[in-house]
Amino acid sequence: MIAQRINGVLRPVPTGFVYAAGLVPLALLVWQAATGGLGVDPVKAIEHRLGELALQFLVGVLAISPLRWWTGVNLIRFRRAIGLLSFFYVCLHLSVWLALDLQFRWAEIGADIAKRPYITLGMLAFVAMIPLAVTSTNGAIRRMGASAWTRLHRLTYLVAVLGALHFLLLVKAWPPEPIIYLGCVLFLLGLRAFRALRRGG
Amino acid sequence: MRKIGWSEVTPRADWLNRRQLMAAAGVIGLAGPAFARVEARPSRFSTDEKPNTFEEISNYNNFYEFGLDKADPARHAGALTVDPWSVEIAGLVERPGSYPLDDILKSVTLEERIYRLRCVEGWSMVVPWIGFELRELLERAGVRPAAKFVAFETLVRPEEMPGVRSRILDWPYREGLRLDEAMHPLTILATGLYGEEMPKQNGAPIRLVVPWKYGFKSIKSIVRISLVETMPATSWNMQNPREYGFYSNVNPAVDHPRWSQASERRIGSGFFAPRIETRLFNGYEEEVAHLYAGQDLKVDF
């Protein structure tokens, strides 16, 4: 009942609205950066916030199917927008790391990617997102065929785990935030495994 | 334990005289900021690098007793009671006891020490501390020959420190130095910065500053100093011994297992300010390298 009403309310919402809404945090971040609202270390604040946004959109993408299975609320139509927003924020996050944090010191960047597990995992997640972003068009789905496309896009699961681990491995000690993100990702993947097992058995 | 008043130890005339000297230094412009409330002599150990602003220094703190975010200490430390305050000096000393802070301050020479501060996380600042050499206090307490290390503890007061509800570290926060490190003239107990009393989020009312080591060694809001025979347990080493050694000297050639220590970002120098090459012993090599002669800094990290 409630799910149907929500679906009814969402039906006329254009996906463009999701893109626009997804850029609001960026606008806010730019405004904070311009007005000195990011505290004493704005580079770190921007870098961290962009990564966090990418993870949040990624968790959002993973939540869409379980939400439909267990509540009937159908957000599938917005999934591509949410996924692409996640990729967009990952690109910005990576750019800030390269340009403002490491400042194109390629020797250090190369060493970090090769030697630092959290950066290696982050880069892997970024690379794995590229084919997903590139195939985020109706044309690509047609060309690939739905089942091949679906298989490819299961890479999202790997990306989400890598992204959450990337966060967890860069912090000192065991603060709650990265643990919560990893928990969300594992929970949402667990729901999929649970459903697959139940349907298979 | 016997309580010692410092006025018993230092003749009043001496410190009166010292104050007059400092006042004279102020007149000719040597004593730091013009409206300084805390008087302090300049020091030959100060760097001539440009200090970070008071705003930067007091709004970007790792002080997990008040929360994990860098801005948490500035938000939550206001509730901390720092007066009265005393430091218990215990262990292998001639005169153990509870030393009230105001008594400690009457007996020491406050200096302004403008030091580089390098955090293990890869950022740095320049801070105009006000403090005195730890050695002065240890000598007052009388270090016994058997003492080889100095152990420090931070206050734990859950009703004023919201962060200690989290088990992120095993409270109290603990740090330690080898005795020769503790007695080194660069090692200070700081009670102020920028001519002001120490902001609470920076470790009021009294904290350690060891400028050639990563910032976490410079323990804040100290309530206990013990002279001991064996290497004491220290908080970050207890939390992750593979990543945080007892020495934790700043060293660009010894990376943190998860990130590089080759360079650092100087806080407050703008979006496009270049990274700085991290220097061995944070640039204090000339002063402290001899302390580690014969030690493999990769092993004793």
Short mmCIF file of C-alpha atoms in Angstrom, two decimals:
data_model
loop_
_atom_site.label_atom_id
_atom_site.label_comp_id
_atom_site.label_asym_id
_atom_site.label_seq_id
_atom_site.Cartn_x
_atom_site.Cartn_y
_atom_site.Cartn_z
CA MET A 1 0.00 0.00 0.00
CA ILE A 2 2.52 2.54 1.18
CA ALA A 3 5.02 1.25 -1.39
CA GLN A 4 2.49 1.74 -4.17
CA ARG A 5 1.82 5.29 -3.05
CA ILE A 6 5.53 6.07 -2.97
CA ASN A 7 5.94 4.57 -6.43
CA GLY A 8 2.99 6.66 -7.61
CA VAL A 9 4.50 9.85 -6.24
CA LEU A 10 7.86 9.08 -7.86
CA ARG A 11 6.47 8.12 -11.27
CA PRO A 12 6.38 11.66 -12.70
CA VAL A 13 9.82 12.58 -11.24
CA PRO A 14 12.30 12.92 -14.12
CA THR A 15 15.72 11.28 -13.63
CA GLY A 16 17.24 14.66 -14.35
CA PHE A 17 15.99 15.65 -10.93
CA VAL A 18 18.20 12.98 -9.34
CA TYR A 19 21.26 14.27 -11.20
CA ALA A 20 20.48 17.81 -10.09
CA ALA A 21 19.89 16.76 -6.49
CA GLY A 22 23.08 14.69 -6.57
CA LEU A 23 25.08 17.77 -7.46
CA VAL A 24 23.77 19.78 -4.50
CA PRO A 25 26.44 18.38 -2.13
CA LEU A 26 29.08 19.45 -4.64
CA ALA A 27 27.65 22.96 -4.84
CA LEU A 28 27.64 23.07 -1.05
CA LEU A 29 31.24 21.92 -0.92
CA VAL A 30 32.35 24.55 -3.45
CA TRP A 31 30.50 27.21 -1.51
CA GLN A 32 32.10 26.10 1.77
CA ALA A 33 35.54 26.04 0.14
CA ALA A 34 35.05 29.55 -1.22
CA THR A 35 33.87 30.95 2.10
CA GLY A 36 36.40 29.21 4.32
CA GLY A 37 33.80 26.89 5.82
CA LEU A 38 35.90 23.74 5.54
CA GLY A 39 38.08 24.36 8.55
CA VAL A 40 41.80 24.50 8.83
CA ASP A 41 42.71 21.85 6.25
CA PRO A 42 40.32 22.39 3.33
CA VAL A 43 42.21 20.08 0.95
CA LYS A 44 41.74 17.10 3.24
CA ALA A 45 38.16 18.10 3.94
CA ILE A 46 37.31 18.25 0.22
CA GLU A 47 39.13 15.02 -0.55
CA HIS A 48 37.42 13.20 2.30
CA ARG A 49 33.97 14.59 1.55
CA LEU A 50 34.16 13.66 -2.14
CA GLY A 51 35.18 10.11 -1.30
CA GLU A 52 32.45 9.87 1.27
CA LEU A 53 29.83 11.07 -1.25
CA ALA A 54 31.01 8.46 -3.75
CA LEU A 55 30.60 5.76 -1.10
CA GLN A 56 27.18 7.04 -0.11
CA PHE A 57 25.91 6.92 -3.68
CA LEU A 58 27.43 3.48 -4.05
CA VAL A 59 25.56 2.25 -0.97
CA GLY A 60 22.45 3.88 -2.46
CA VAL A 61 22.87 1.92 -5.69
CA LEU A 62 23.21 -1.33 -3.75
CA ALA A 63 20.11 -0.57 -1.70
CA ILE A 64 17.79 -0.22 -4.66
CA SER A 65 17.19 -3.90 -5.46
CA PRO A 66 16.74 -5.13 -1.86
CA LEU A 67 14.38 -2.22 -1.31
CA ARG A 68 12.25 -3.37 -4.21
CA TRP A 69 12.34 -7.04 -3.18
CA TRP A 70 11.32 -6.49 0.39
CA THR A 71 9.25 -3.31 0.35
CA GLY A 72 8.04 -3.01 -3.21
CA VAL A 73 9.43 0.54 -3.46
CA ASN A 74 10.81 0.75 -6.97
CA LEU A 75 13.71 3.13 -7.58
CA ILE A 76 15.26 1.17 -10.46
CA ARG A 77 14.63 4.06 -12.80
CA PHE A 78 17.03 6.24 -10.77
CA ARG A 79 19.78 3.67 -10.37
CA ARG A 80 21.83 4.75 -13.37
CA ALA A 81 21.82 8.36 -12.20
CA ILE A 82 22.91 7.35 -8.70
CA GLY A 83 25.65 5.09 -10.06
CA LEU A 84 26.96 7.76 -12.39
CA LEU A 85 26.92 10.30 -9.59
CA SER A 86 29.05 7.91 -7.55
CA PHE A 87 31.52 7.62 -10.44
CA PHE A 88 31.51 11.40 -10.86
CA TYR A 89 32.42 11.89 -7.21
CA VAL A 90 35.10 9.19 -7.42
CA CYS A 91 36.66 11.07 -10.36
CA LEU A 92 36.63 14.32 -8.40
CA HIS A 93 38.02 12.55 -5.33
CA LEU A 94 40.87 11.07 -7.37
CA SER A 95 41.57 14.41 -9.07
CA VAL A 96 41.81 16.22 -5.75
CA TRP A 97 44.18 13.55 -4.46
CA LEU A 98 46.38 13.82 -7.54
CA ALA A 99 46.31 17.60 -7.94
CA LEU A 100 45.85 19.18 -4.53
CA ASP A 101 47.07 16.52 -2.10
CA LEU A 102 49.94 14.75 -3.91
CA GLN A 103 50.37 17.67 -6.37
CA PHE A 104 51.36 15.48 -9.31
CA ARG A 105 54.42 14.14 -7.54
CA TRP A 106 54.30 11.09 -9.78
CA ALA A 107 57.06 9.16 -8.04
CA GLU A 108 55.16 9.31 -4.75
CA ILE A 109 51.85 8.69 -6.48
CA GLY A 110 53.21 5.62 -8.23
CA ALA A 111 54.79 4.30 -5.04
CA ASP A 112 51.54 4.89 -3.14
CA ILE A 113 49.44 3.04 -5.71
CA ALA A 114 51.86 0.12 -5.75
CA LYS A 115 52.72 -0.06 -2.06
CA ARG A 116 49.80 1.30 -0.06
CA PRO A 117 46.99 -1.23 0.14
CA TYR A 118 44.34 1.42 0.75
CA ILE A 119 45.40 3.35 -2.32
CA THR A 120 45.78 0.20 -4.40
CA LEU A 121 42.25 -0.83 -3.46
CA GLY A 122 40.92 2.66 -4.15
CA MET A 123 42.54 2.72 -7.58
CA LEU A 124 41.20 -0.75 -8.37
CA ALA A 125 37.72 0.41 -7.42
CA PHE A 126 38.10 3.43 -9.70
CA VAL A 127 39.34 1.33 -12.62
CA ALA A 128 36.53 -1.19 -12.13
CA MET A 129 34.00 1.63 -12.29
CA ILE A 130 35.15 2.79 -15.73
CA PRO A 131 33.51 -0.01 -17.77
CA LEU A 132 30.37 0.42 -15.67
CA ALA A 133 30.19 4.13 -16.39
CA VAL A 134 30.98 3.63 -20.07
CA THR A 135 28.17 1.10 -20.46
CA SER A 136 25.61 3.21 -18.63
CA THR A 137 23.57 3.92 -21.75
CA ASN A 138 20.54 2.27 -23.28
CA GLY A 139 22.60 1.69 -26.42
CA ALA A 140 25.21 -0.26 -24.48
CA ILE A 141 22.57 -2.49 -22.93
CA ARG A 142 21.16 -3.19 -26.41
CA ARG A 143 24.53 -3.92 -27.92
CA MET A 144 25.71 -6.14 -25.06
CA GLY A 145 22.46 -7.89 -24.42
CA ALA A 146 20.76 -7.68 -21.06
CA SER A 147 22.35 -10.75 -19.47
CA ALA A 148 25.94 -9.82 -20.38
CA TRP A 149 25.29 -6.27 -19.25
CA THR A 150 23.89 -7.48 -15.94
CA ARG A 151 26.88 -9.76 -15.42
CA LEU A 152 29.30 -6.90 -16.09
CA HIS A 153 27.45 -4.62 -13.73
CA ARG A 154 27.85 -7.10 -10.89
CA LEU A 155 31.30 -5.48 -10.72
CA THR A 156 29.48 -2.90 -8.62
CA TYR A 157 29.61 -5.38 -5.72
CA LEU A 158 33.39 -5.55 -5.94
CA VAL A 159 33.66 -1.77 -6.30
CA ALA A 160 31.59 -1.22 -3.18
CA VAL A 161 33.66 -3.62 -1.08
CA LEU A 162 36.91 -2.10 -2.37
CA GLY A 163 35.63 1.42 -1.73
CA ALA A 164 34.64 0.63 1.85
CA LEU A 165 37.94 -1.17 2.53
CA HIS A 166 39.80 1.79 1.03
CA PHE A 167 38.22 4.00 3.69
CA LEU A 168 38.78 1.54 6.54
CA LEU A 169 42.46 1.05 5.73
CA LEU A 170 43.37 4.71 5.69
CA VAL A 171 42.23 5.62 9.18
CA LYS A 172 44.09 5.24 12.43
CA ALA A 173 42.63 2.71 14.89
CA TRP A 174 38.97 1.66 14.40
CA PRO A 175 36.70 4.70 14.21
CA PRO A 176 33.00 3.97 13.59
CA GLU A 177 32.41 5.64 10.21
CA PRO A 178 34.37 3.36 7.86
CA ILE A 179 33.14 0.33 9.80
CA ILE A 180 29.55 1.50 9.25
CA TYR A 181 30.10 1.90 5.49
CA LEU A 182 31.67 -1.53 5.20
CA GLY A 183 28.85 -2.93 7.33
CA CYS A 184 26.22 -1.37 5.02
CA VAL A 185 27.93 -2.75 1.92
CA LEU A 186 28.30 -6.24 3.39
CA PHE A 187 24.72 -6.18 4.66
CA LEU A 188 23.34 -5.21 1.24
CA LEU A 189 25.46 -7.83 -0.50
CA GLY A 190 24.43 -10.34 2.15
CA LEU A 191 20.77 -9.68 1.35
CA ARG A 192 21.50 -10.57 -2.28
CA ALA A 193 23.29 -13.75 -1.30
CA PHE A 194 20.46 -14.66 1.04
CA ARG A 195 17.87 -14.17 -1.70
CA ALA A 196 19.92 -16.05 -4.30
CA LEU A 197 20.38 -19.00 -1.93
CA ARG A 198 16.73 -19.11 -0.99
CA ARG A 199 15.59 -18.97 -4.59
CA GLY A 200 18.20 -21.51 -5.63
CA GLY A 201 17.21 -23.92 -2.83
CA MET B 1 53.38 11.80 49.75
CA ARG B 2 54.83 15.14 50.64
CA LYS B 3 53.58 18.20 48.89
CA ILE B 4 56.34 20.53 47.76
CA GLY B 5 55.94 24.23 47.34
CA TRP B 6 58.31 25.52 44.75
CA SER B 7 58.81 28.73 46.65
CA GLU B 8 60.79 26.57 49.08
CA VAL B 9 63.21 25.60 46.37
CA THR B 10 63.73 28.74 44.35
CA PRO B 11 64.56 31.85 46.35
CA ARG B 12 61.94 34.47 45.71
CA ALA B 13 64.56 37.04 44.75
CA ASP B 14 65.71 34.84 41.90
CA TRP B 15 62.45 34.58 40.11
CA LEU B 16 61.63 38.20 40.78
CA ASN B 17 64.89 39.00 39.10
CA ARG B 18 63.97 36.71 36.20
CA ARG B 19 60.67 38.49 35.76
CA GLN B 20 62.46 41.82 35.59
CA LEU B 21 64.75 40.46 32.93
CA MET B 22 61.77 39.28 30.95
CA ALA B 23 60.11 42.65 31.31
CA ALA B 24 63.26 44.29 30.02
CA ALA B 25 63.31 41.89 27.08
CA GLY B 26 59.73 42.89 26.37
CA VAL B 27 60.65 46.54 26.15
CA ILE B 28 63.17 45.92 23.42
CA GLY B 29 60.79 43.65 21.60
CA LEU B 30 62.23 40.24 22.28
CA ALA B 31 59.41 38.72 24.21
CA GLY B 32 57.01 37.76 21.48
CA PRO B 33 53.57 39.21 20.76
CA ALA B 34 53.09 42.73 22.05
CA PHE B 35 50.01 41.96 24.12
CA ALA B 36 51.15 38.61 25.41
CA ARG B 37 49.56 37.67 28.69
CA VAL B 38 52.12 34.99 29.37
CA GLU B 39 55.63 36.34 29.49
CA ALA B 40 58.26 34.23 27.85
CA ARG B 41 61.81 34.66 26.69
CA PRO B 42 62.76 34.00 23.10
CA SER B 43 64.82 30.89 22.49
CA ARG B 44 67.68 29.99 20.24
CA PHE B 45 65.82 26.76 19.51
CA SER B 46 63.00 28.59 17.73
CA THR B 47 62.64 28.24 14.00
CA ASP B 48 62.27 31.38 11.92
CA GLU B 49 59.58 29.69 9.81
CA LYS B 50 56.25 31.46 9.84
CA PRO B 51 54.01 30.12 12.59
CA ASN B 52 50.51 28.92 11.83
CA THR B 53 47.74 31.18 13.02
CA PHE B 54 46.20 30.76 16.45
CA GLU B 55 42.96 29.82 14.68
CA GLU B 56 44.64 27.00 12.78
CA ILE B 57 46.52 25.69 15.78
CA SER B 58 43.45 25.68 18.01
CA ASN B 59 40.93 24.26 15.53
CA TYR B 60 42.79 21.28 14.11
CA ASN B 61 43.60 18.89 16.90
CA ASN B 62 43.97 15.20 17.51
CA PHE B 63 42.80 14.83 21.10
CA TYR B 64 40.67 11.70 21.03
CA GLU B 65 39.44 12.22 24.59
CA PHE B 66 37.21 14.89 23.02
CA GLY B 67 36.28 13.08 19.81
CA LEU B 68 37.82 11.77 16.62
CA ASP B 69 37.22 14.72 14.32
CA LYS B 70 39.93 17.37 14.14
CA ALA B 71 37.35 19.98 15.11
CA ASP B 72 35.93 17.97 18.04
CA PRO B 73 38.48 19.09 20.63
CA ALA B 74 37.73 22.77 19.92
CA ARG B 75 34.01 21.94 20.18
CA HIS B 76 34.10 19.85 23.34
CA ALA B 77 37.17 20.76 25.39
CA GLY B 78 35.58 23.89 26.83
CA ALA B 79 34.13 21.86 29.70
CA LEU B 80 37.53 20.69 30.88
CA THR B 81 38.50 21.93 34.34
CA VAL B 82 42.16 22.90 34.25
CA ASP B 83 42.38 24.82 37.51
CA PRO B 84 43.26 23.49 40.01
CA TRP B 85 45.72 21.11 38.37
CA SER B 86 48.59 19.12 39.70
CA VAL B 87 51.00 16.67 38.24
CA GLU B 88 51.91 13.57 40.17
CA ILE B 89 55.56 12.72 39.86
CA ALA B 90 56.19 9.14 40.80
CA GLY B 91 58.57 6.25 40.50
CA LEU B 92 62.33 6.51 40.65
CA VAL B 93 62.60 10.06 41.96
CA GLU B 94 63.98 11.53 45.16
CA ARG B 95 60.95 13.71 45.79
CA PRO B 96 57.80 11.97 44.57
CA GLY B 97 54.51 13.70 45.12
CA SER B 98 51.74 15.81 43.77
CA TYR B 99 53.13 19.00 42.29
CA PRO B 100 50.56 21.81 41.92
CA LEU B 101 50.88 23.49 38.54
CA ASP B 102 51.17 27.01 39.89
CA ASP B 103 54.04 25.88 42.06
CA ILE B 104 55.73 24.22 39.10
CA LEU B 105 55.40 27.42 37.09
CA LYS B 106 56.95 29.56 39.82
CA SER B 107 60.19 27.65 39.58
CA VAL B 108 60.80 27.47 35.86
CA THR B 109 61.89 29.72 33.04
CA LEU B 110 59.19 30.15 30.44
CA GLU B 111 60.46 30.45 26.92
CA GLU B 112 58.80 30.86 23.60
CA ARG B 113 59.75 27.87 21.46
CA ILE B 114 58.63 28.14 17.86
CA TYR B 115 58.74 24.51 16.74
CA ARG B 116 57.74 22.55 13.69
CA LEU B 117 55.08 19.97 14.47
CA ARG B 118 54.84 16.94 12.17
CA CYS B 119 51.83 14.67 12.56
CA VAL B 120 52.13 10.97 11.74
CA GLU B 121 49.17 11.53 9.41
CA GLY B 122 51.32 13.56 7.01
CA TRP B 123 50.53 17.17 7.84
CA SER B 124 52.56 19.75 9.70
CA MET B 125 52.34 23.11 11.40
CA VAL B 126 54.64 25.62 13.05
CA VAL B 127 53.59 26.40 16.60
CA PRO B 128 54.87 29.15 18.92
CA TRP B 129 54.71 27.19 22.16
CA ILE B 130 55.41 28.68 25.54
CA GLY B 131 56.95 26.32 28.00
CA PHE B 132 59.96 25.18 29.90
CA GLU B 133 62.39 22.34 29.59
CA LEU B 134 61.10 19.07 31.00
CA ARG B 135 64.59 18.61 32.41
CA GLU B 136 63.99 21.46 34.84
CA LEU B 137 61.03 19.70 36.41
CA LEU B 138 62.72 16.29 36.44
CA GLU B 139 65.74 17.77 38.14
CA ARG B 140 63.50 19.32 40.80
CA ALA B 141 62.01 15.92 41.45
CA GLY B 142 65.46 14.36 41.52
CA VAL B 143 65.90 11.52 39.05
CA ARG B 144 67.35 8.41 40.64
CA PRO B 145 70.19 6.68 38.80
CA ALA B 146 68.12 3.55 38.16
CA ALA B 147 65.60 5.52 36.06
CA LYS B 148 65.94 4.88 32.32
CA PHE B 149 62.59 6.01 30.94
CA VAL B 150 59.89 8.59 31.63
CA ALA B 151 56.22 7.63 31.36
CA PHE B 152 53.42 10.16 31.02
CA GLU B 153 49.66 9.90 31.43
CA THR B 154 46.83 12.16 30.34
CA LEU B 155 43.85 12.98 32.52
CA VAL B 156 40.83 10.69 32.21
CA ARG B 157 37.68 12.46 33.32
CA PRO B 158 34.67 10.95 31.49
CA GLU B 159 32.23 13.64 32.66
CA GLU B 160 34.34 16.28 30.92
CA MET B 161 35.78 14.18 28.11
CA PRO B 162 33.05 12.78 25.88
CA GLY B 163 35.56 10.93 23.71
CA VAL B 164 36.64 8.45 26.38
CA ARG B 165 33.29 6.68 26.05
CA SER B 166 34.72 5.34 22.81
CA ARG B 167 37.17 2.47 23.24
CA ILE B 168 39.27 3.71 20.35
CA LEU B 169 42.30 3.71 22.65
CA ASP B 170 42.92 2.11 26.03
CA TRP B 171 42.61 5.12 28.34
CA PRO B 172 44.41 6.84 29.91
CA TYR B 173 46.46 8.04 26.97
CA ARG B 174 50.03 7.05 27.70
CA GLU B 175 53.33 8.18 26.28
CA GLY B 176 56.96 7.74 27.09
CA LEU B 177 60.48 8.89 26.39
CA ARG B 178 63.89 7.47 27.04
CA LEU B 179 65.54 9.45 29.81
CA ASP B 180 68.09 11.08 27.49
CA GLU B 181 65.26 12.18 25.18
CA ALA B 182 63.37 13.57 28.14
CA MET B 183 66.41 15.49 29.37
CA HIS B 184 67.16 16.98 25.96
CA PRO B 185 66.82 20.78 25.90
CA LEU B 186 64.41 20.62 22.94
CA THR B 187 61.95 18.62 25.03
CA ILE B 188 59.56 20.97 26.77
CA LEU B 189 56.46 20.99 28.87
CA ALA B 190 54.29 23.65 27.25
CA THR B 191 51.72 25.69 29.13
CA GLY B 192 50.81 28.22 26.49
CA LEU B 193 51.03 29.29 22.89
CA TYR B 194 50.96 32.63 21.13
CA GLY B 195 51.48 34.35 24.44
CA GLU B 196 48.24 32.91 25.77
CA GLU B 197 47.54 30.17 28.25
CA MET B 198 47.30 26.82 26.52
CA PRO B 199 43.93 26.38 24.78
CA LYS B 200 42.15 23.39 26.29
CA GLN B 201 41.95 21.60 22.94
CA ASN B 202 45.74 21.84 22.64
CA GLY B 203 46.34 20.01 25.90
CA ALA B 204 45.80 22.53 28.70
CA PRO B 205 47.09 23.21 31.15
CA ILE B 206 50.37 21.38 30.61
CA ARG B 207 51.54 19.14 27.78
CA LEU B 208 54.68 17.65 26.38
CA VAL B 209 56.28 18.90 23.16
CA VAL B 210 58.98 16.77 21.53
CA PRO B 211 59.50 18.44 18.17
CA TRP B 212 61.56 15.72 16.46
CA LYS B 213 58.93 13.04 17.00
CA TYR B 214 55.51 12.57 15.47
CA GLY B 215 52.89 14.67 17.19
CA PHE B 216 51.19 11.84 19.07
CA LYS B 217 54.28 11.51 21.28
CA SER B 218 53.62 15.01 22.60
CA ILE B 219 51.04 13.94 25.17
CA LYS B 220 48.45 16.46 26.32
CA SER B 221 46.90 17.45 29.67
CA ILE B 222 49.43 15.55 31.74
CA VAL B 223 48.49 14.37 35.24
CA ARG B 224 51.23 11.86 35.91
CA ILE B 225 54.92 11.55 35.18
CA SER B 226 56.73 8.41 36.31
CA LEU B 227 60.42 7.67 36.17
CA VAL B 228 60.81 4.00 35.42
CA GLU B 229 63.47 1.43 34.70
CA THR B 230 61.95 -0.30 31.67
CA MET B 231 60.40 0.99 28.46
CA PRO B 232 56.83 2.00 29.33
CA ALA B 233 53.74 1.02 27.35
CA THR B 234 52.52 3.82 25.08
CA SER B 235 49.00 4.21 23.72
CA TRP B 236 49.48 4.01 19.97
CA ASN B 237 52.04 1.27 20.30
CA MET B 238 49.55 -0.70 22.42
CA GLN B 239 46.87 -0.07 19.79
CA ASN B 240 49.00 -1.19 16.85
CA PRO B 241 52.61 -2.15 17.59
CA ARG B 242 53.37 -2.83 13.93
CA GLU B 243 52.50 0.72 12.92
CA TYR B 244 53.53 2.87 15.87
CA GLY B 245 56.87 2.30 17.52
CA PHE B 246 58.04 3.58 20.88
CA TYR B 247 60.46 6.05 19.31
CA SER B 248 58.32 7.42 16.48
CA ASN B 249 61.00 9.82 15.36
CA VAL B 250 60.04 11.80 12.28
CA ASN B 251 61.82 10.02 9.45
CA PRO B 252 61.04 10.35 5.72
CA ALA B 253 62.91 7.10 5.04
CA VAL B 254 60.78 4.99 7.38
CA ASP B 255 57.24 4.87 6.05
CA HIS B 256 54.16 4.17 8.06
CA PRO B 257 53.14 0.66 6.93
CA ARG B 258 50.06 2.12 5.26
CA TRP B 259 51.30 5.48 3.97
CA SER B 260 54.42 7.32 2.93
CA GLN B 261 56.20 9.72 5.27
CA ALA B 262 58.36 11.24 2.52
CA SER B 263 56.57 14.56 2.38
CA GLU B 264 54.00 16.57 4.26
CA ARG B 265 51.37 19.22 3.73
CA ARG B 266 51.84 22.39 5.75
CA ILE B 267 48.48 23.33 7.19
CA GLY B 268 47.15 26.75 6.30
CA SER B 269 49.33 27.41 3.29
CA GLY B 270 46.51 27.50 0.76
CA PHE B 271 45.00 25.16 -1.81
CA PHE B 272 48.02 25.14 -4.08
CA ALA B 273 50.89 25.46 -1.62
CA PRO B 274 53.57 22.93 -2.46
CA ARG B 275 54.11 19.87 -0.32
CA ILE B 276 57.20 20.03 1.86
CA GLU B 277 59.88 17.34 1.95
CA THR B 278 59.80 15.78 5.39
CA ARG B 279 63.17 16.03 7.12
CA LEU B 280 64.92 13.49 9.31
CA PHE B 281 64.05 14.20 12.96
CA ASN B 282 61.71 16.89 11.63
CA GLY B 283 64.71 19.10 10.85
CA TYR B 284 66.22 18.78 14.34
CA GLU B 285 68.86 16.30 13.21
CA GLU B 286 71.77 18.43 14.32
CA GLU B 287 70.40 18.63 17.85
CA VAL B 288 69.19 15.07 18.39
CA ALA B 289 70.83 12.64 15.96
CA HIS B 290 73.52 11.77 18.51
CA LEU B 291 70.86 10.32 20.81
CA TYR B 292 70.38 7.48 18.33
CA ALA B 293 73.98 6.78 17.38
CA GLY B 294 74.32 3.07 16.72
CA GLN B 295 70.59 2.47 16.57
CA ASP B 296 68.92 1.21 13.39
CA LEU B 297 66.07 3.68 12.97
CA LYS B 298 64.17 1.18 10.80
CA VAL B 299 64.16 -1.28 13.69
CA ASP B 300 63.68 1.29 16.46
CA PHE B 301 60.95 3.14 14.62
#
